[in-house]
CSV table of C-alpha atoms in Angstrom, one decimal:
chain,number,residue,atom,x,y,z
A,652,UNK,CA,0.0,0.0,0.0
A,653,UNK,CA,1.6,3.5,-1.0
A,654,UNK,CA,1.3,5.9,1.4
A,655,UNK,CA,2.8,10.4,1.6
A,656,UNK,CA,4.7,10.9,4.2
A,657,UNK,CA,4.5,14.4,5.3
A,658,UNK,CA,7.7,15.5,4.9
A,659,UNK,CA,9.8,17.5,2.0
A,660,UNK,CA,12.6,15.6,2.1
A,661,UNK,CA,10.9,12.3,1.6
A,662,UNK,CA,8.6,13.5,-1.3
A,663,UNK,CA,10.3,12.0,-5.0
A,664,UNK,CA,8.8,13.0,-8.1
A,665,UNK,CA,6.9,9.8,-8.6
A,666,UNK,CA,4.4,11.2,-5.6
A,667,UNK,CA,4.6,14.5,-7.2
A,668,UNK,CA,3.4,13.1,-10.6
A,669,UNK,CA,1.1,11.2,-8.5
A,670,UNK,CA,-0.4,14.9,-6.8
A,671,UNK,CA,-0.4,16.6,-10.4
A,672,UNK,CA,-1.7,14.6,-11.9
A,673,UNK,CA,-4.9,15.3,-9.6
A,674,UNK,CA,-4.3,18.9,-9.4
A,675,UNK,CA,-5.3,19.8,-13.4
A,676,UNK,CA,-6.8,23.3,-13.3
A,677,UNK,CA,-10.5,23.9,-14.9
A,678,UNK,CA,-12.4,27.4,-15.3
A,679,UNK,CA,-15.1,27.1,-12.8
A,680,UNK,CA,-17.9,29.0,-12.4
A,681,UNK,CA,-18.5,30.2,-8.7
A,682,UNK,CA,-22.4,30.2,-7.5
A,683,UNK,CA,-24.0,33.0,-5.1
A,684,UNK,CA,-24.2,30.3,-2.7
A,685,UNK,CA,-20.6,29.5,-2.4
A,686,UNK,CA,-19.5,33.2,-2.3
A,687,UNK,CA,-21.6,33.7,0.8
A,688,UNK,CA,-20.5,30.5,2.4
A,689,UNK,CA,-16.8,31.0,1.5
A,690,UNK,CA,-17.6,34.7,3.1
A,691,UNK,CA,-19.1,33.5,6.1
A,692,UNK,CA,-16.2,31.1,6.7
A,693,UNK,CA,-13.6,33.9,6.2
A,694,UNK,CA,-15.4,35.8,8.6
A,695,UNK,CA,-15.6,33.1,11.0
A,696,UNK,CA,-11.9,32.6,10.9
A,697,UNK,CA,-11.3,36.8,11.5
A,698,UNK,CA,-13.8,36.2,14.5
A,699,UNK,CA,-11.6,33.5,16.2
A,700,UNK,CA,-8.4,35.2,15.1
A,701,UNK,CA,-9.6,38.2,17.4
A,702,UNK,CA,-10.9,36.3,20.4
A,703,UNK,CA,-7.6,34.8,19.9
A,704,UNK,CA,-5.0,38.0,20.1
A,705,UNK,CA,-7.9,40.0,22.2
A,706,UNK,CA,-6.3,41.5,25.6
A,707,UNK,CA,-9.4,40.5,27.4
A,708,UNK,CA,-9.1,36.8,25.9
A,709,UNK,CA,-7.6,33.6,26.9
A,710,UNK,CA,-7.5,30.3,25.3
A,711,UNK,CA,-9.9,29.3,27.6
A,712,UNK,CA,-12.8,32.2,26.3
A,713,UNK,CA,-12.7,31.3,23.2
A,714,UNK,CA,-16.0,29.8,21.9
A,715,UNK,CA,-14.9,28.0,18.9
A,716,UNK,CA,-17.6,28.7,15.7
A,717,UNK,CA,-17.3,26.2,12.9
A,718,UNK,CA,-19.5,27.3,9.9
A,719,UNK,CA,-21.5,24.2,8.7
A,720,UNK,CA,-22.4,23.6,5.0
A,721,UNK,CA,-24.6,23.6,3.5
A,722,UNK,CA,-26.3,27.0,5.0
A,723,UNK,CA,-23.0,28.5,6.7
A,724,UNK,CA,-24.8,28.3,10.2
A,725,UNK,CA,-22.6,28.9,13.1
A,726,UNK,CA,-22.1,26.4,16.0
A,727,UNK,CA,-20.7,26.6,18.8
A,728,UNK,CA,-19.0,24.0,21.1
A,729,UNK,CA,-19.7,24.2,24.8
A,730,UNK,CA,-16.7,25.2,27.1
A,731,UNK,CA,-14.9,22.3,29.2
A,732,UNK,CA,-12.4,23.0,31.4
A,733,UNK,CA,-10.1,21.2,29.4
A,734,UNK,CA,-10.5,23.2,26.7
A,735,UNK,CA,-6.8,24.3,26.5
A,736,UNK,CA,-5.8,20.2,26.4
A,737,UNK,CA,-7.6,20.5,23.0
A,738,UNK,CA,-4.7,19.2,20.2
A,739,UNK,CA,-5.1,17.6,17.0
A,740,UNK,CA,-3.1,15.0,14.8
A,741,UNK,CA,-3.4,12.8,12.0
A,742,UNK,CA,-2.8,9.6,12.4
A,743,UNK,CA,-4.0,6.6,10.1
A,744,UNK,CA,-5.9,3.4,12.2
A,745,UNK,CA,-4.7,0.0,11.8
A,746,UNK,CA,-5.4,-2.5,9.3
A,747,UNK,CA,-6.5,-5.8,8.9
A,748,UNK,CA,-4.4,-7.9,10.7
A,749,UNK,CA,-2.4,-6.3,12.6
A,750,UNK,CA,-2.1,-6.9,16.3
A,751,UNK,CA,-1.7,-5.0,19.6
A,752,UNK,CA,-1.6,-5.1,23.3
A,753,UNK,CA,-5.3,-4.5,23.3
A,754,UNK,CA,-6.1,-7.5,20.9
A,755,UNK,CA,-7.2,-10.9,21.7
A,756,UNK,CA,-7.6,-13.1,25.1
A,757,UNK,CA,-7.3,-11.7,28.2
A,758,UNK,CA,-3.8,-11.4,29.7
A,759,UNK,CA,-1.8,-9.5,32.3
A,760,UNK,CA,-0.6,-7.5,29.6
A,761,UNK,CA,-4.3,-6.7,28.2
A,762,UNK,CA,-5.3,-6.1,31.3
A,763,UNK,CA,-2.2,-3.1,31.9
A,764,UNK,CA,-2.9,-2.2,28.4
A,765,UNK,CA,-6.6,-1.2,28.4
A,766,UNK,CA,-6.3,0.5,32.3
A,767,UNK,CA,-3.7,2.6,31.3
A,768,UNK,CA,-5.8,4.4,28.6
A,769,UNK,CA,-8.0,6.2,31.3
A,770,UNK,CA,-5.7,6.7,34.2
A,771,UNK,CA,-7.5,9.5,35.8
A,772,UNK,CA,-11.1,9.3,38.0
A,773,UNK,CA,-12.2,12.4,39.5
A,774,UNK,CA,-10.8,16.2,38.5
A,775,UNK,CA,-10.3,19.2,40.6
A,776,UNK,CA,-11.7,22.4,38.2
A,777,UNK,CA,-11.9,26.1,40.5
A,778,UNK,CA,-15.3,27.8,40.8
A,779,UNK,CA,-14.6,30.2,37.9
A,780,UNK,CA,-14.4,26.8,35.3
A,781,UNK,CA,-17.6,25.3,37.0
A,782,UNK,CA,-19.0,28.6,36.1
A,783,UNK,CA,-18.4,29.0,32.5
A,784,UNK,CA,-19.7,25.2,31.9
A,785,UNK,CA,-23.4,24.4,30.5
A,786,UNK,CA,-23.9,21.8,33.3
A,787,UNK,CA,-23.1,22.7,37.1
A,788,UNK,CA,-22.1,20.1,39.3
A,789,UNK,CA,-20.9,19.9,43.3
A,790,UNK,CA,-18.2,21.3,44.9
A,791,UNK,CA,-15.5,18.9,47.1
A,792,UNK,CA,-16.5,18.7,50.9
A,793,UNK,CA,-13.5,20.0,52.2
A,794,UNK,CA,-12.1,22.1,49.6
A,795,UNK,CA,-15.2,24.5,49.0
A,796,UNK,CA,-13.3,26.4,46.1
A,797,UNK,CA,-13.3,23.5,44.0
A,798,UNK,CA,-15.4,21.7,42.3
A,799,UNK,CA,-15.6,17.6,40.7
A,800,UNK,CA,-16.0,16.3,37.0
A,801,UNK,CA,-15.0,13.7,35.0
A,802,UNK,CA,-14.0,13.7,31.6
A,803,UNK,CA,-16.5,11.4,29.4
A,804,UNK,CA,-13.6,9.7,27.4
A,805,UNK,CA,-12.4,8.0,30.2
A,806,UNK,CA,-16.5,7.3,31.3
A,807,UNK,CA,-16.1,5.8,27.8
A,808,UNK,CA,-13.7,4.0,27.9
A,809,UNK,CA,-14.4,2.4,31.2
A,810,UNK,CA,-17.4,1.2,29.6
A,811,UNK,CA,-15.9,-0.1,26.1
A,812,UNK,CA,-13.7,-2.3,28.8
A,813,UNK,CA,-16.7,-3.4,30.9
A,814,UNK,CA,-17.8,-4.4,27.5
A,815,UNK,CA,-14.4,-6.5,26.4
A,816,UNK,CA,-14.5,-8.1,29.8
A,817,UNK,CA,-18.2,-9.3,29.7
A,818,UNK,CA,-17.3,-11.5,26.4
A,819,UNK,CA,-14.4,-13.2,28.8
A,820,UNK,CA,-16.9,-14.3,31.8
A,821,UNK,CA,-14.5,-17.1,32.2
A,822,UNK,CA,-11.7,-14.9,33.2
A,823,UNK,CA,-13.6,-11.5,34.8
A,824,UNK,CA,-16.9,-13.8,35.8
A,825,UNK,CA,-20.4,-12.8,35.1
A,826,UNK,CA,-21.1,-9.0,35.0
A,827,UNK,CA,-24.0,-9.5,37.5
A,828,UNK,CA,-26.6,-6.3,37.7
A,829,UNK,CA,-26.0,-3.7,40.4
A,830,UNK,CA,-28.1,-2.0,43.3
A,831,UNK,CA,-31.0,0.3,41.7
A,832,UNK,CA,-29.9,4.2,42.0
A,833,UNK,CA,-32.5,5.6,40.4
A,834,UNK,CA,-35.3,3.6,40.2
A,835,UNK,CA,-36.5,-0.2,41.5
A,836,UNK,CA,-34.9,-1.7,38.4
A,837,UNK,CA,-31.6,-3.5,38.9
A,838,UNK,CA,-28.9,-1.3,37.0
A,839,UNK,CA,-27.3,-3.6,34.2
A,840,UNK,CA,-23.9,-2.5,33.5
A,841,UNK,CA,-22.9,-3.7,30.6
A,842,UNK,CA,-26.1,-2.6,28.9
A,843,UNK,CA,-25.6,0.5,30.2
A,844,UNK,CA,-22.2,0.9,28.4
A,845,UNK,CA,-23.3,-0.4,25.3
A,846,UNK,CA,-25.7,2.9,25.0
A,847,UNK,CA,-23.5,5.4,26.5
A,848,UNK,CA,-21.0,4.0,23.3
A,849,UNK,CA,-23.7,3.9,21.0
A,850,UNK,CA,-24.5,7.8,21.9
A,851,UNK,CA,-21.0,8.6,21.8
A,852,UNK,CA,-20.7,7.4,18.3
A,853,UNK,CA,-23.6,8.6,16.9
A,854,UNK,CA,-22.3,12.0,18.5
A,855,UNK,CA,-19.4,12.6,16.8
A,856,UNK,CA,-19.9,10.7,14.0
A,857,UNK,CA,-16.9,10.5,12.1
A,858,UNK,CA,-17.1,10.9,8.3
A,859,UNK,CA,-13.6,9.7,7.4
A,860,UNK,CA,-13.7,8.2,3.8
A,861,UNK,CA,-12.6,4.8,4.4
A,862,UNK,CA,-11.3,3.5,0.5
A,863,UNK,CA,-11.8,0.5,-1.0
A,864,UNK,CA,-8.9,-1.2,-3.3
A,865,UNK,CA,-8.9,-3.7,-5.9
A,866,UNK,CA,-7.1,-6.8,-5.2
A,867,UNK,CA,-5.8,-8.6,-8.4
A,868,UNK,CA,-4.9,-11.7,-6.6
A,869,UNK,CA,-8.3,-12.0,-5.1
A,870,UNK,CA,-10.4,-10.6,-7.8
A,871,UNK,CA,-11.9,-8.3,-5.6
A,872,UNK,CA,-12.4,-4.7,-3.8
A,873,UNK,CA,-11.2,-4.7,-0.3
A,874,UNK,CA,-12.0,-2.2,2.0
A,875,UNK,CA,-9.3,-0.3,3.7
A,876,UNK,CA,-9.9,1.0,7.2
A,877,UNK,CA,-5.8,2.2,7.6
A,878,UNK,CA,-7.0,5.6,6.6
A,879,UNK,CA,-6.0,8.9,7.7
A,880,UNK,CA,-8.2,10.0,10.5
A,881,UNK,CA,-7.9,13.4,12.6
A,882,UNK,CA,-7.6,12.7,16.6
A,883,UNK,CA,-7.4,14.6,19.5
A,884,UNK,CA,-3.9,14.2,21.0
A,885,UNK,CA,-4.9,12.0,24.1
A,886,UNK,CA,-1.3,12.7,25.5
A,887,UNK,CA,-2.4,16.5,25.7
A,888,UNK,CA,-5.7,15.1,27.4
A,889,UNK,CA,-4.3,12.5,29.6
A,890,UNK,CA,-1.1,15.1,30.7
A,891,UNK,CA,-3.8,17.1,31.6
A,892,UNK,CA,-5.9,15.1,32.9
A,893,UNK,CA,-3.1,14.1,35.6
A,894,UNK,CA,-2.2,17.9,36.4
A,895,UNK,CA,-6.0,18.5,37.1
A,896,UNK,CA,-6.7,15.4,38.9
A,897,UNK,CA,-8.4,14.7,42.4
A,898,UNK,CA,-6.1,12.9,44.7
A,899,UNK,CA,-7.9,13.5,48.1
A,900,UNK,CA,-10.8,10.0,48.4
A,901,UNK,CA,-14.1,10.8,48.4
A,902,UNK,CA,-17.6,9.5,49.4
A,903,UNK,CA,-20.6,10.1,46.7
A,904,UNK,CA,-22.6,9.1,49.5
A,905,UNK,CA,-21.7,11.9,50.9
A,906,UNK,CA,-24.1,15.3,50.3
A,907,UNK,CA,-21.9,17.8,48.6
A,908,UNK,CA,-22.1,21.6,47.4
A,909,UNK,CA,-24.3,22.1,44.7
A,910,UNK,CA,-22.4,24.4,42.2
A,911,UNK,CA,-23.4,27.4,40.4
């Protein structure tokens, strides 16, 4: 499989005839419609360069607007605390056939592997965060200047785990159904974290173009999944995650502040 590496000093001119040869310039006409939406994106990016180099601005204040075609509506994402962990890369997933740590039986290893994707529980944010966020939530008994979140990735991936461990019962045993919280009904788990990652994948809802290759020894087109994708740098999230974290043990038994 032929792949660009991002670098200038690795590009021959095979991949640039392989760029030109994509790149062939045609008059195009330009519709009313795409002029407003290219001008409502260029003046989405001058918005956010402004926030940006504002005085009265941090990071933190800035309210990202993406415009949204078609249409050129504006969204906006809510704030999170962890808004300045926010760091992107591209990366491509794996392909068929290749193996890692968090592949296969359950081992030892496994086991290490898949805890030490969500190290963090609990996080320590100040009043002024809790503030700014769409949702309040309690302050720490103790420590009234601070309040308690969680980041949902590692919710989510506590629950894609549960998951991998309930198809081992042999190894982890049965994943019997907890006490009720809410309501009289025993709460199940697992079928709890099969929803919260079915709503978390229909949330974000990634559009990637996976490709789809023809194979001349096989007679036929096999779909690639090794594709670029653009990721959030978890190292940025976890590093902050650790710097933010809650090390003092709490009770959730125990009544707590309610926040802003």
């Amino acid at each position: 499989m032929k792949q660009f590496v991002y670098s200038d000093k690795e590009l021959n001119i095979g991949d640039l005839e392989d760029v030109s040869a994509t790149l062939r310039w045609k008059p195009k006409r330009y519709s009313a419609t795409g002029i407003l939406q290219a001008a409502a994106i260029f003046l989405s990016l001058l918005l956010n360069v402004y926030l940006v180099l504002s005085p009265a601005s941090s990071n933190d204040d800035v309210l990202v607007q993406i415009p949204h075609v078609p249409g050129s509506e504006l969204v906006s994402s809510f704030y999170t605390p962890a808004q300045s962990a926010i760091k992107y890369e591209n990366r491509p997933y794996l392909g068929f056939g290749e193996i890692t740590r968090f592949h296969g039986p359950p081992t030892d290893d496994t086991d290490d592997a898949w805890n030490t994707i969500y190290p963090v529980g609990m996080t320590r944010i100040t009043a002024e965060q809790e503030s700014r966020m769409a949702n309040w939530t309690s302050r720490i008994p103790g420590d009234e200047e601070h309040y308690i979140i969680s980041l949902d990735f590692f919710h989510q991936m506590h629950c894609l785990n549960l998951v991998r461990k309930a198809l081992w019962p042999e190894k982890y045993g049965p994943m019997e159904l907890g006490d009720p919280v809410l309501n009289d009904v025993p709460f199940d788990h697992v079928d709890h974290c099969v929803n919260i990652i079915r709503e978390n994948l229909m949330c974000n809802a990634d559009i990637t173009p996976n490709v789809y290759r023809w194979d001349a020894d096989r007679q036929v087109a096999i779909p690639h999944f090794d594709v670029l994708h653009t990721c959030r740098s978890l190292d940025s999230i976890n590093q902050w995650a650790v710097e933010h974290q809650l090390l003092e043990k709490w009770d959730p038994r125990k009544p707590l502040g309610t926040g802003s």
